Short mmCIF file of C-alpha atoms in Angstrom, two decimals:
data_model
loop_
_atom_site.label_atom_id
_atom_site.label_comp_id
_atom_site.label_asym_id
_atom_site.label_seq_id
_atom_site.Cartn_x
_atom_site.Cartn_y
_atom_site.Cartn_z
CA UNK V 236 -62.54 -66.65 -6.80
CA UNK V 237 -60.24 -63.63 -7.04
CA UNK V 238 -56.96 -63.14 -5.14
CA UNK V 239 -57.68 -63.54 -1.43
CA UNK V 240 -61.28 -63.28 -1.48
CA UNK V 241 -61.54 -66.00 1.21
CA UNK V 242 -60.00 -64.00 3.94
CA UNK V 243 -62.55 -61.96 5.46
CA UNK V 244 -61.11 -61.77 9.15
CA UNK V 245 -59.62 -58.12 8.81
CA UNK V 246 -60.57 -54.71 9.06
CA UNK V 247 -59.67 -51.90 6.39
CA UNK V 248 -58.64 -48.21 7.37
CA UNK V 249 -59.43 -45.49 4.51
CA UNK V 250 -56.53 -43.17 4.15
CA UNK V 251 -57.88 -40.75 1.74
CA UNK V 252 -55.57 -39.36 -0.88
CA UNK V 253 -52.09 -40.63 -0.28
CA UNK V 254 -49.42 -38.60 -2.06
CA UNK V 255 -46.55 -41.08 -2.65
CA UNK V 256 -42.76 -40.39 -2.98
CA UNK V 257 -43.17 -41.07 -6.96
CA UNK V 258 -45.10 -37.99 -7.37
CA UNK V 259 -48.16 -39.91 -8.04
CA UNK V 260 -51.83 -39.81 -5.95
CA UNK V 261 -53.16 -42.69 -4.82
CA UNK V 262 -57.21 -42.05 -4.57
CA UNK V 263 -59.05 -43.36 -1.56
CA UNK V 264 -56.08 -45.45 -0.44
CA UNK V 265 -56.96 -48.22 1.91
CA UNK V 266 -54.82 -50.33 4.49
CA UNK V 267 -56.09 -53.75 5.86
CA UNK V 268 -55.02 -54.71 9.07
CA UNK V 269 -56.09 -57.19 12.03
CA UNK V 270 -55.49 -56.93 15.46
CA UNK V 271 -54.86 -59.53 18.30
CA UNK V 272 -55.21 -59.17 22.18
CA UNK V 273 -56.28 -55.87 24.04
CA UNK V 274 -54.85 -52.53 23.97
CA UNK V 275 -54.21 -51.40 27.69
CA UNK V 276 -54.97 -48.21 29.15
CA UNK V 277 -51.72 -46.73 28.80
CA UNK V 278 -51.63 -47.85 25.16
CA UNK V 279 -47.84 -49.05 25.71
CA UNK V 280 -48.13 -52.75 24.89
CA UNK V 281 -48.07 -52.57 21.35
CA UNK V 282 -46.44 -54.94 18.66
CA UNK V 283 -46.48 -53.98 15.00
CA UNK V 284 -46.14 -56.61 12.50
CA UNK V 285 -45.68 -55.81 8.76
CA UNK V 286 -46.17 -58.46 6.08
CA UNK V 287 -43.63 -59.77 3.75
CA UNK V 288 -43.43 -60.32 0.12
CA UNK V 289 -46.43 -62.03 -1.45
CA UNK V 290 -47.92 -62.61 2.08
CA UNK V 291 -51.16 -61.45 4.05
CA UNK V 292 -51.44 -61.26 7.64
CA UNK V 293 -53.26 -65.08 7.42
CA UNK V 294 -49.87 -66.27 6.35
CA UNK V 295 -47.91 -64.91 9.25
CA UNK V 296 -50.34 -65.62 12.33
CA UNK V 297 -48.25 -68.70 13.26
CA UNK V 298 -46.01 -66.39 14.95
CA UNK V 299 -49.06 -65.22 17.34
CA UNK V 300 -50.43 -67.24 20.25
CA UNK V 301 -50.37 -67.82 24.38
CA UNK V 302 -46.94 -68.74 25.39
CA UNK V 303 -45.11 -67.32 22.31
CA UNK V 304 -43.07 -63.86 22.16
CA UNK V 305 -46.11 -62.30 20.29
CA UNK V 306 -48.65 -63.16 22.80
CA UNK V 307 -52.07 -61.66 22.77
CA UNK V 308 -52.70 -62.41 26.26
CA UNK V 309 -49.89 -59.52 26.86
CA UNK V 310 -49.69 -57.62 23.66
CA UNK V 311 -51.81 -55.59 21.63
CA UNK V 312 -50.71 -57.03 18.24
CA UNK V 313 -51.27 -55.23 14.87
CA UNK V 314 -50.74 -57.21 11.59
CA UNK V 315 -50.12 -54.76 8.67
CA UNK V 316 -50.96 -55.66 4.96
CA UNK V 317 -48.46 -54.03 2.96
CA UNK V 318 -49.53 -52.20 -0.21
CA UNK V 319 -49.79 -54.45 -3.27
CA UNK V 320 -50.65 -57.65 -1.46
CA UNK V 321 -53.99 -57.81 -2.68
CA UNK V 322 -56.06 -56.73 0.62
CA UNK V 323 -54.69 -53.06 1.22
CA UNK V 324 -54.76 -51.10 -1.84
CA UNK V 325 -53.30 -53.05 -4.87
CA UNK V 326 -53.16 -53.28 -8.71
CA UNK V 327 -55.75 -56.08 -8.27
CA UNK V 328 -58.51 -53.73 -6.43
CA UNK V 329 -57.67 -50.21 -7.44
CA UNK V 330 -60.20 -48.42 -9.62
CA UNK V 331 -59.38 -46.91 -12.90
CA UNK V 332 -57.17 -45.10 -13.75
CA UNK V 333 -54.92 -46.65 -11.23
CA UNK V 334 -55.91 -50.21 -11.91
CA UNK V 335 -53.78 -53.36 -13.22
CA UNK V 336 -50.67 -52.12 -15.06
CA UNK V 337 -51.20 -48.37 -14.06
CA UNK V 338 -50.86 -48.72 -10.29
CA UNK V 339 -48.12 -46.57 -9.06
CA UNK V 340 -44.82 -47.46 -7.44
CA UNK V 341 -44.95 -47.42 -3.87
CA UNK V 342 -41.93 -47.42 -1.54
CA UNK V 343 -41.28 -49.13 1.86
CA UNK V 344 -41.10 -45.27 3.28
CA UNK V 345 -44.95 -44.87 1.77
CA UNK V 346 -46.02 -48.07 3.35
CA UNK V 347 -44.30 -47.18 6.63
CA UNK V 348 -45.99 -43.54 6.71
CA UNK V 349 -49.42 -44.70 6.13
CA UNK V 350 -49.06 -47.46 8.62
CA UNK V 351 -48.10 -45.09 11.34
CA UNK V 352 -51.26 -43.15 10.28
CA UNK V 353 -53.32 -46.20 10.92
CA UNK V 354 -51.94 -46.55 14.46
CA UNK V 355 -51.84 -43.33 15.49
CA UNK V 356 -55.19 -41.93 14.21
CA UNK V 357 -57.29 -45.02 14.69
CA UNK V 358 -55.87 -45.97 18.24
CA UNK V 359 -54.12 -42.93 19.54
CA UNK V 360 -51.00 -44.88 19.86
CA UNK V 361 -47.84 -42.84 20.68
CA UNK V 362 -45.27 -45.79 21.69
CA UNK V 363 -44.86 -49.09 20.28
CA UNK V 364 -43.05 -51.82 22.32
CA UNK V 365 -41.84 -53.84 19.27
CA UNK V 366 -41.83 -53.94 15.50
CA UNK V 367 -41.00 -57.35 14.01
CA UNK V 368 -41.37 -58.47 10.46
CA UNK V 369 -39.59 -60.89 7.87
CA UNK V 370 -38.08 -60.48 4.39
CA UNK V 371 -39.93 -57.10 3.31
CA UNK V 372 -41.41 -57.07 6.63
CA UNK V 373 -37.68 -56.69 8.17
CA UNK V 374 -37.34 -53.60 5.82
CA UNK V 375 -40.45 -51.96 6.89
CA UNK V 376 -39.40 -52.57 10.38
CA UNK V 377 -35.94 -50.66 10.00
CA UNK V 378 -38.08 -48.15 8.52
CA UNK V 379 -40.14 -47.54 11.19
CA UNK V 380 -37.37 -47.38 13.78
CA UNK V 381 -35.53 -44.77 11.40
CA UNK V 382 -38.67 -42.63 10.66
CA UNK V 383 -40.05 -42.67 14.46
CA UNK V 384 -37.01 -43.16 16.64
CA UNK V 385 -38.61 -41.72 19.55
CA UNK V 386 -41.73 -43.85 19.00
CA UNK V 387 -40.36 -47.39 18.38
CA UNK V 388 -38.59 -49.21 21.72
CA UNK V 389 -37.55 -52.38 20.09
CA UNK V 390 -37.24 -54.03 16.59
CA UNK V 391 -36.62 -57.72 15.22
CA UNK V 392 -36.40 -57.69 11.71
CA UNK V 393 -35.59 -61.28 10.46
CA UNK V 394 -34.11 -62.17 7.05
CA UNK V 395 -34.24 -58.82 5.38
CA UNK V 396 -32.02 -55.62 5.12
CA UNK V 397 -32.99 -51.67 5.57
CA UNK V 398 -31.87 -50.89 1.99
CA UNK V 399 -31.95 -53.67 -0.93
CA UNK V 400 -28.42 -54.32 -1.86
CA UNK V 401 -27.01 -54.31 -5.70
CA UNK V 402 -26.97 -58.23 -5.73
CA UNK V 403 -30.33 -58.58 -4.32
CA UNK V 404 -31.86 -55.87 -7.09
CA UNK V 405 -30.46 -57.90 -9.83
CA UNK V 406 -32.32 -61.13 -8.50
CA UNK V 407 -35.66 -59.22 -8.26
CA UNK V 408 -35.25 -58.04 -11.66
CA UNK V 409 -34.99 -61.56 -12.80
CA UNK V 410 -38.34 -62.73 -11.13
CA UNK V 411 -39.88 -59.75 -12.79
CA UNK V 412 -38.59 -60.27 -16.27
CA UNK V 413 -39.83 -63.72 -15.83
CA UNK V 414 -43.38 -62.74 -15.37
CA UNK V 415 -43.48 -60.34 -18.02
CA UNK V 416 -41.99 -62.44 -20.83
CA UNK V 417 -45.35 -64.21 -21.04
CA UNK V 418 -47.37 -62.27 -23.89
CA UNK V 419 -50.51 -62.61 -22.06
CA UNK V 420 -49.17 -60.30 -19.51
CA UNK V 421 -49.89 -57.31 -22.01
CA UNK V 422 -48.34 -54.54 -20.14
CA UNK V 423 -50.22 -55.52 -16.86
CA UNK V 424 -53.85 -55.11 -18.88
CA UNK V 425 -54.64 -58.91 -18.91
CA UNK V 426 -58.24 -60.31 -18.81
CA UNK V 427 -56.71 -63.57 -17.48
CA UNK V 428 -53.72 -64.17 -15.56
CA UNK V 429 -50.54 -64.75 -17.22
CA UNK V 430 -50.15 -68.18 -15.97
CA UNK V 431 -47.00 -69.06 -17.70
CA UNK V 432 -45.28 -66.12 -16.82
CA UNK V 433 -46.05 -66.63 -13.19
CA UNK V 434 -44.99 -70.47 -13.03
CA UNK V 435 -41.30 -68.70 -14.64
CA UNK V 436 -41.33 -66.29 -11.62
CA UNK V 437 -41.91 -69.23 -9.35
CA UNK V 438 -39.08 -71.30 -11.05
CA UNK V 439 -36.62 -68.60 -10.68
CA UNK V 440 -37.46 -67.91 -6.98
CA UNK V 441 -37.32 -71.32 -5.95
CA UNK V 442 -33.37 -71.45 -6.75
CA UNK V 443 -33.06 -68.55 -4.29
CA UNK V 444 -35.57 -69.03 -1.73
CA UNK V 445 -33.94 -72.19 -0.11
CA UNK V 446 -29.93 -73.02 0.06
CA UNK V 447 -27.90 -75.12 -1.93
CA UNK V 448 -27.54 -77.41 1.13
CA UNK V 449 -31.30 -78.02 1.34
CA UNK V 450 -31.83 -79.18 -2.16
CA UNK V 451 -28.73 -81.39 -1.76
CA UNK V 452 -29.96 -82.84 1.07
CA UNK V 453 -33.59 -83.41 -0.58
CA UNK V 454 -35.17 -81.92 2.53
CA UNK V 455 -38.45 -81.28 0.43
CA UNK V 456 -38.91 -85.00 0.96
CA UNK V 457 -39.31 -84.21 4.75
CA UNK V 458 -42.30 -81.97 4.04
CA UNK V 459 -44.53 -84.29 1.96
CA UNK V 460 -43.40 -83.72 -1.40
CA UNK V 461 -42.62 -86.96 -3.47
CA UNK V 462 -39.45 -85.25 -5.74
CA UNK V 463 -37.61 -82.28 -6.75
CA UNK V 464 -40.40 -81.83 -9.43
CA UNK V 465 -43.23 -82.55 -7.58
CA UNK V 466 -41.91 -79.54 -4.95
CA UNK V 467 -41.25 -77.26 -7.75
CA UNK V 468 -44.74 -77.78 -8.95
CA UNK V 469 -47.00 -78.21 -5.82
CA UNK V 470 -45.15 -75.52 -3.58
CA UNK V 471 -43.46 -73.02 -5.66
CA UNK V 472 -45.88 -72.91 -8.66
CA UNK V 473 -48.84 -73.72 -6.43
CA UNK V 474 -47.93 -71.04 -4.03
CA UNK V 475 -47.46 -68.01 -6.52
CA UNK V 476 -50.26 -69.08 -9.18
CA UNK V 477 -53.07 -67.96 -6.58
CA UNK V 478 -51.87 -64.33 -6.57
CA UNK V 479 -52.37 -61.52 -9.09
CA UNK V 480 -49.47 -61.14 -11.59
CA UNK V 481 -49.68 -57.21 -11.23
CA UNK V 482 -49.53 -57.38 -7.25
CA UNK V 483 -46.29 -59.56 -7.30
CA UNK V 484 -44.57 -56.86 -9.58
CA UNK V 485 -45.93 -54.17 -7.51
CA UNK V 486 -44.39 -55.63 -4.19
CA UNK V 487 -41.36 -56.75 -6.33
CA UNK V 488 -40.77 -52.91 -7.19
CA UNK V 489 -41.06 -51.87 -3.75
CA UNK V 490 -38.59 -54.65 -2.54
CA UNK V 491 -36.10 -53.75 -5.14
CA UNK V 492 -36.28 -49.77 -4.44
CA UNK V 493 -36.29 -50.47 -0.68
CA UNK V 494 -33.72 -47.71 0.50
CA UNK V 495 -33.84 -46.51 4.25
CA UNK V 496 -31.68 -43.38 3.02
CA UNK V 497 -35.00 -41.98 1.88
CA UNK V 498 -35.86 -41.24 5.25
CA UNK V 499 -36.87 -37.56 5.37
CA UNK V 500 -33.77 -35.75 6.67
CA UNK V 501 -31.10 -38.54 5.79
CA UNK V 502 -30.22 -36.91 2.38
CA UNK V 503 -30.22 -40.56 0.59
CA UNK V 504 -27.65 -41.62 3.18
CA UNK V 505 -27.98 -45.16 4.47
CA UNK V 506 -25.55 -45.21 6.99
CA UNK V 507 -27.11 -41.87 8.55
CA UNK V 508 -30.54 -43.30 8.72
CA UNK V 509 -29.34 -46.20 10.69
CA UNK V 510 -27.60 -43.95 13.04
CA UNK V 511 -30.77 -42.53 14.00
CA UNK V 512 -32.41 -45.90 15.09
CA UNK V 513 -32.61 -45.74 19.16
CA UNK V 514 -34.54 -48.92 19.60
CA UNK V 515 -32.78 -51.83 20.96
CA UNK V 516 -32.58 -54.23 18.03
CA UNK V 517 -32.32 -58.08 17.94
CA UNK V 518 -31.55 -58.52 14.31
CA UNK V 519 -31.94 -62.00 12.51
CA UNK V 520 -30.29 -63.04 9.30
CA UNK V 521 -30.22 -66.40 8.21
CA UNK V 522 -27.03 -68.21 7.70
CA UNK V 523 -27.46 -69.41 4.09
CA UNK V 524 -29.90 -66.67 3.11
CA UNK V 525 -29.24 -65.85 -0.72
CA UNK V 526 -31.37 -62.72 -0.55
CA UNK V 527 -29.91 -61.06 2.66
CA UNK V 528 -26.58 -62.83 3.55
CA UNK V 529 -25.57 -62.38 7.00
CA UNK V 530 -22.69 -60.22 5.92
CA UNK V 531 -24.89 -57.40 4.43
CA UNK V 532 -27.19 -57.36 7.70
CA UNK V 533 -23.75 -57.05 9.75
CA UNK V 534 -22.53 -54.24 8.07
CA UNK V 535 -25.76 -52.39 8.33
CA UNK V 536 -26.27 -53.20 11.97
CA UNK V 537 -22.83 -51.74 12.81
CA UNK V 538 -24.34 -48.08 12.25
CA UNK V 539 -27.16 -49.16 14.87
CA UNK V 540 -26.19 -47.54 18.08
CA UNK V 541 -27.93 -50.75 20.28
CA UNK V 542 -28.26 -53.64 18.01
CA UNK V 543 -27.65 -57.29 18.10
CA UNK V 544 -26.80 -59.32 15.35
CA UNK V 545 -28.12 -63.16 15.92
CA UNK V 546 -27.81 -65.60 12.98
CA UNK V 547 -30.10 -68.17 12.70
CA UNK V 548 -28.34 -71.46 12.36
CA UNK V 549 -30.35 -72.97 9.42
CA UNK V 550 -29.96 -74.36 5.86
CA UNK V 551 -33.41 -73.21 5.01
CA UNK V 552 -32.03 -70.13 3.37
CA UNK V 553 -34.38 -67.34 3.24
CA UNK V 554 -36.97 -69.44 4.72
CA UNK V 555 -35.54 -69.69 7.66
CA UNK V 556 -37.38 -66.86 8.85
CA UNK V 557 -40.55 -68.10 7.60
CA UNK V 558 -43.12 -70.79 8.96
CA UNK V 559 -41.31 -73.52 7.20
CA UNK V 560 -39.01 -75.44 9.81
CA UNK V 561 -40.21 -75.32 13.42
CA UNK V 562 -36.34 -75.34 14.69
CA UNK V 563 -36.27 -72.21 12.96
CA UNK V 564 -39.43 -70.70 14.26
CA UNK V 565 -38.39 -71.68 17.83
CA UNK V 566 -35.04 -70.01 17.47
CA UNK V 567 -36.69 -66.75 16.38
CA UNK V 568 -39.42 -66.92 19.15
CA UNK V 569 -37.01 -67.02 21.81
CA UNK V 570 -34.53 -64.38 20.79
CA UNK V 571 -37.91 -62.17 20.51
CA UNK V 572 -38.80 -62.94 23.72
CA UNK V 573 -35.58 -62.15 25.14
CA UNK V 574 -35.66 -58.93 23.67
CA UNK V 575 -38.96 -57.95 24.77
CA UNK V 576 -37.94 -58.73 28.31
CA UNK V 577 -34.77 -56.73 28.07
#
């Protein structure tokens, strides 16, 4: 079974030919999405949820449900699969000549502009009540607010910055290099997945995804793993081995070169782009996040006119923004409820 072949509960929006910021054209591009709830008559009960690195909408559905902030009985929720995740246009599903190792580099801005095209042309939506994404989804969330300041009312990005920092860039370079060191990768033109490289990527990732305190306190034992090695193999390696290597590299490039300064009219200036944001912002960094530490996020928030930073008090590192720990899930949910009621 190929990557994500088992996932069928989504729709596809045909974008046609997309002219990317790289100068390449993605021919017959497509965006995969899933909706929850009903769009009201005024089309103003919309929540947009972009996906994070290596995830599909299925991985983030835990956030959606009656009684939660993302309540489908109240809101029309649109989950948007980013390019490269195996459902939207990706190295693994794009025909020649842009298949596999020839798949073009795609930016956060490319993703958001295409997502905007989907929700405006498919649904006729002119106002978005909330955009909320985690990690790479947070990068897209900031970009939505900067690109469409008069459209987006609120944002709740968690565990992510608007622009990738130099230190974060170096981390991503490490996971890319680990995967590409496998000779089986063959510059992206492989017949079988470069398993050794993907396992190496997972092991590098493991040291960054969760905090020092998480490992010191052996919290992996609380999640059903019998030892550290069992955790590394079953959680980390197991989590990445069902992903296509080129897809992982494509999304890593998008993350690595995330830069809100690319917003049209901002001349590459991150601070100028952030100052364009009109949305009420509840920004949720993780206290022990090694990718996106609170100080990086707090710096960016200074330039957003109506922003609050609320730190998730967790030792789950970057995964404080994900589905790993119910206490963290509840903290984020309560903060987003407060924002929606503001």
